[in-house]
Structures are given as C-alpha cells and as structure tokens.
C-alpha cells in the first residue's frame, strides 16, 4: 500500500517516507546525543592508530583526530537537514538549517547541564548546523530530479 500526502503549499503529491525517515533519524540522534559518555570512547585509540598509519603513508597532517570529529558532527546532521527540508515547501529549505541550529543548541545545552562526562562546545553547534545546511541543499538537488 502506497500512502501519499498532499502537500498544501505546492499542490504536489509527496510520499510519507521523509516523515518516517525523520522519526527514525530522531531516535538515533537522541541515542547518540544523550549517551552518558562520549560516543567515541574506546574508538579513539584505534582511530589515532589508523591516522598515524595513514599519515605515514601520505595522508596530509591536517586530517587529524579533530578533523575526523568535526567531520562526523557535520555528517551526523546532514539527514536532519535533508528530511526536514523535504517536508517543507521548496522555498522554505532554509528552515531546515535553522532547525539544525536549534536542535544542536538544545543538545549541547542539555549535555552541558545534564551529562557531566560529555563535552558541550560551540564548535559542535557550528559543525552540526553546517551538516543540516548541507542536507537542506541536498534536498534541493533531489527535488530537481
């Protein structure tokens, strides 16, 4: 059974998959964001070892642990921007980036106040918002097809 939803703003028909994907993603994001300890605990020695090996084999030094962590924060929020933007009229794609900013700000604030083992940073907010913006931009490309 293919369930479809009529989109009020554009009059076009859209499937419900972005809503279902957003709900699943929100559950995953909640688990990652509110895990009591840093989610990379236990992984960091292996990652450092892998980066050391890669640097010895030509990977530029700029690709360090901080780069990987920042990139992971960007990638983590791409689905949020994508799924939110797909639920909005095309002209309102930018709301998805603002949603990323608000969600990331709320997560970092909660981590600061409620999770003493986690590290709340403005850099995470910036990287997460960048990811949401990239996801929103990807939605524009998908809609062109």
mmCIF file of C-alpha atoms in Angstrom:
data_model
loop_
_atom_site.group_PDB
_atom_site.id
_atom_site.type_symbol
_atom_site.label_atom_id
_atom_site.label_comp_id
_atom_site.label_asym_id
_atom_site.label_seq_id
_atom_site.Cartn_x
_atom_site.Cartn_y
_atom_site.Cartn_z
ATOM 1 C CA UNK A 1 0.000 0.000 0.000
ATOM 2 C CA UNK A 2 1.496 3.308 -1.072
ATOM 3 C CA UNK A 3 0.383 6.104 1.235
ATOM 4 C CA UNK A 4 0.704 9.623 -0.130
ATOM 5 C CA UNK A 5 0.168 13.028 1.421
ATOM 6 C CA UNK A 6 -0.991 16.094 -0.434
ATOM 7 C CA UNK A 7 1.405 18.976 0.156
ATOM 8 C CA UNK A 8 -0.620 22.145 0.816
ATOM 9 C CA UNK A 9 1.870 24.744 -0.411
ATOM 10 C CA UNK A 10 2.761 23.304 -3.794
ATOM 11 C CA UNK A 11 -0.278 21.195 -4.527
ATOM 12 C CA UNK A 12 2.058 18.333 -5.464
ATOM 13 C CA UNK A 13 1.962 14.839 -4.028
ATOM 14 C CA UNK A 14 4.655 13.607 -1.692
ATOM 15 C CA UNK A 15 5.168 10.248 -0.082
ATOM 16 C CA UNK A 16 5.397 9.882 3.666
ATOM 17 C CA UNK A 17 8.925 8.456 3.580
ATOM 18 C CA UNK A 18 10.605 11.722 4.694
ATOM 19 C CA UNK A 19 8.430 11.734 7.826
ATOM 20 C CA UNK A 20 9.211 8.111 8.633
ATOM 21 C CA UNK A 21 12.908 8.689 7.948
ATOM 22 C CA UNK A 22 12.907 11.780 10.178
ATOM 23 C CA UNK A 23 11.326 9.858 13.056
ATOM 24 C CA UNK A 24 13.864 7.034 12.764
ATOM 25 C CA UNK A 25 16.715 9.511 12.488
ATOM 26 C CA UNK A 26 15.446 11.468 15.520
ATOM 27 C CA UNK A 27 15.504 8.299 17.612
ATOM 28 C CA UNK A 28 19.069 7.549 16.541
ATOM 29 C CA UNK A 29 20.185 11.153 17.106
ATOM 30 C CA UNK A 30 18.636 11.149 20.575
ATOM 31 C CA UNK A 31 20.535 7.989 21.485
ATOM 32 C CA UNK A 32 23.837 9.424 20.226
ATOM 33 C CA UNK A 33 23.318 12.867 21.740
ATOM 34 C CA UNK A 34 22.271 11.698 25.182
ATOM 35 C CA UNK A 35 24.546 8.694 25.587
ATOM 36 C CA UNK A 36 26.016 9.237 29.064
ATOM 37 C CA UNK A 37 29.656 9.004 27.942
ATOM 38 C CA UNK A 38 31.336 10.316 24.785
ATOM 39 C CA UNK A 39 30.296 8.118 21.880
ATOM 40 C CA UNK A 40 33.868 7.856 20.625
ATOM 41 C CA UNK A 41 35.177 6.476 23.926
ATOM 42 C CA UNK A 42 37.012 3.266 23.160
ATOM 43 C CA UNK A 43 37.311 4.163 19.489
ATOM 44 C CA UNK A 44 39.811 6.987 19.860
ATOM 45 C CA UNK A 45 42.953 4.812 20.341
ATOM 46 C CA UNK A 46 42.122 2.784 17.225
ATOM 47 C CA UNK A 47 41.350 5.950 15.259
ATOM 48 C CA UNK A 48 44.603 7.584 16.387
ATOM 49 C CA UNK A 49 46.495 4.456 15.355
ATOM 50 C CA UNK A 50 44.781 4.409 11.950
ATOM 51 C CA UNK A 51 45.501 8.105 11.417
ATOM 52 C CA UNK A 52 49.157 7.609 12.358
ATOM 53 C CA UNK A 53 49.419 4.798 9.804
ATOM 54 C CA UNK A 54 47.662 6.896 7.148
ATOM 55 C CA UNK A 55 49.930 9.880 7.848
ATOM 56 C CA UNK A 56 52.956 7.616 7.426
ATOM 57 C CA UNK A 57 51.538 6.611 4.035
ATOM 58 C CA UNK A 58 50.903 10.089 2.677
ATOM 59 C CA UNK A 59 47.727 11.412 4.306
ATOM 60 C CA UNK A 60 48.277 15.136 4.986
ATOM 61 C CA UNK A 61 48.618 16.097 8.646
ATOM 62 C CA UNK A 62 45.517 18.296 8.542
ATOM 63 C CA UNK A 63 43.451 15.096 8.614
ATOM 64 C CA UNK A 64 43.815 14.555 12.346
ATOM 65 C CA UNK A 65 41.506 13.418 15.135
ATOM 66 C CA UNK A 66 39.926 16.879 15.423
ATOM 67 C CA UNK A 67 39.208 16.865 11.672
ATOM 68 C CA UNK A 68 37.540 13.460 11.903
ATOM 69 C CA UNK A 69 35.474 14.547 14.912
ATOM 70 C CA UNK A 70 34.350 17.773 13.234
ATOM 71 C CA UNK A 71 33.517 15.899 10.020
ATOM 72 C CA UNK A 72 31.480 13.359 11.993
ATOM 73 C CA UNK A 73 29.472 16.217 13.518
ATOM 74 C CA UNK A 74 28.741 17.557 10.041
ATOM 75 C CA UNK A 75 27.732 14.144 8.674
ATOM 76 C CA UNK A 76 25.552 13.411 11.726
ATOM 77 C CA UNK A 77 23.257 16.357 10.923
ATOM 78 C CA UNK A 78 23.002 16.014 7.127
ATOM 79 C CA UNK A 79 19.944 13.714 7.431
ATOM 80 C CA UNK A 80 18.183 16.221 9.701
ATOM 81 C CA UNK A 81 18.557 18.991 7.131
ATOM 82 C CA UNK A 82 17.568 16.679 4.292
ATOM 83 C CA UNK A 83 14.460 15.173 5.857
ATOM 84 C CA UNK A 84 13.174 18.442 7.339
ATOM 85 C CA UNK A 85 13.699 20.284 4.043
ATOM 86 C CA UNK A 86 11.857 17.559 2.127
ATOM 87 C CA UNK A 87 8.874 18.089 4.406
ATOM 88 C CA UNK A 88 8.813 21.822 3.698
ATOM 89 C CA UNK A 89 7.903 23.763 0.573
ATOM 90 C CA UNK A 90 10.976 24.200 -1.628
ATOM 91 C CA UNK A 91 11.150 27.948 -0.914
ATOM 92 C CA UNK A 92 11.448 27.228 2.834
ATOM 93 C CA UNK A 93 14.535 24.953 2.682
ATOM 94 C CA UNK A 94 16.437 27.350 4.937
ATOM 95 C CA UNK A 95 14.153 26.453 7.857
ATOM 96 C CA UNK A 96 15.873 23.051 7.876
ATOM 97 C CA UNK A 97 19.228 24.743 8.565
ATOM 98 C CA UNK A 98 17.659 26.775 11.379
ATOM 99 C CA UNK A 99 16.167 23.561 12.741
ATOM 100 C CA UNK A 100 19.676 22.075 12.791
ATOM 101 C CA UNK A 101 20.930 25.106 14.713
ATOM 102 C CA UNK A 102 18.085 24.876 17.242
ATOM 103 C CA UNK A 103 18.369 21.103 17.719
ATOM 104 C CA UNK A 104 22.141 21.249 18.060
ATOM 105 C CA UNK A 105 21.934 24.148 20.510
ATOM 106 C CA UNK A 106 19.408 22.242 22.605
ATOM 107 C CA UNK A 107 21.554 19.095 22.571
ATOM 108 C CA UNK A 108 24.724 20.935 23.558
ATOM 109 C CA UNK A 109 22.884 22.793 26.330
ATOM 110 C CA UNK A 110 21.434 19.547 27.668
ATOM 111 C CA UNK A 111 24.853 17.901 27.552
ATOM 112 C CA UNK A 112 26.350 20.839 29.447
ATOM 113 C CA UNK A 113 23.682 20.784 32.140
ATOM 114 C CA UNK A 114 22.840 17.084 32.423
ATOM 115 C CA UNK A 115 25.749 14.957 31.217
ATOM 116 C CA UNK A 116 28.983 15.715 33.068
ATOM 117 C CA UNK A 117 31.014 13.189 31.029
ATOM 118 C CA UNK A 118 30.063 14.884 27.724
ATOM 119 C CA UNK A 119 31.693 17.997 26.262
ATOM 120 C CA UNK A 120 29.376 20.745 25.034
ATOM 121 C CA UNK A 121 31.031 23.086 22.524
ATOM 122 C CA UNK A 122 30.049 25.882 20.181
ATOM 123 C CA UNK A 123 32.195 24.160 17.553
ATOM 124 C CA UNK A 124 29.786 21.203 17.656
ATOM 125 C CA UNK A 125 26.861 23.588 17.119
ATOM 126 C CA UNK A 126 28.630 25.133 14.116
ATOM 127 C CA UNK A 127 29.524 21.758 12.585
ATOM 128 C CA UNK A 128 26.043 20.303 13.209
ATOM 129 C CA UNK A 129 24.408 23.375 11.663
ATOM 130 C CA UNK A 130 26.714 23.056 8.653
ATOM 131 C CA UNK A 131 25.562 19.459 8.267
ATOM 132 C CA UNK A 132 21.899 20.475 8.409
ATOM 133 C CA UNK A 133 22.582 23.171 5.802
ATOM 134 C CA UNK A 134 24.258 20.620 3.519
ATOM 135 C CA UNK A 135 21.284 18.281 3.967
ATOM 136 C CA UNK A 136 18.888 21.085 3.064
ATOM 137 C CA UNK A 137 20.966 21.843 -0.040
ATOM 138 C CA UNK A 138 20.870 18.159 -0.970
ATOM 139 C CA UNK A 139 17.069 18.296 -0.779
ATOM 140 C CA UNK A 140 17.077 20.989 -3.456
ATOM 141 C CA UNK A 141 19.170 18.749 -5.712
ATOM 142 C CA UNK A 142 16.868 15.782 -5.085
ATOM 143 C CA UNK A 143 13.816 17.827 -5.964
ATOM 144 C CA UNK A 144 15.292 18.824 -9.303
ATOM 145 C CA UNK A 145 15.176 15.206 -10.455
#
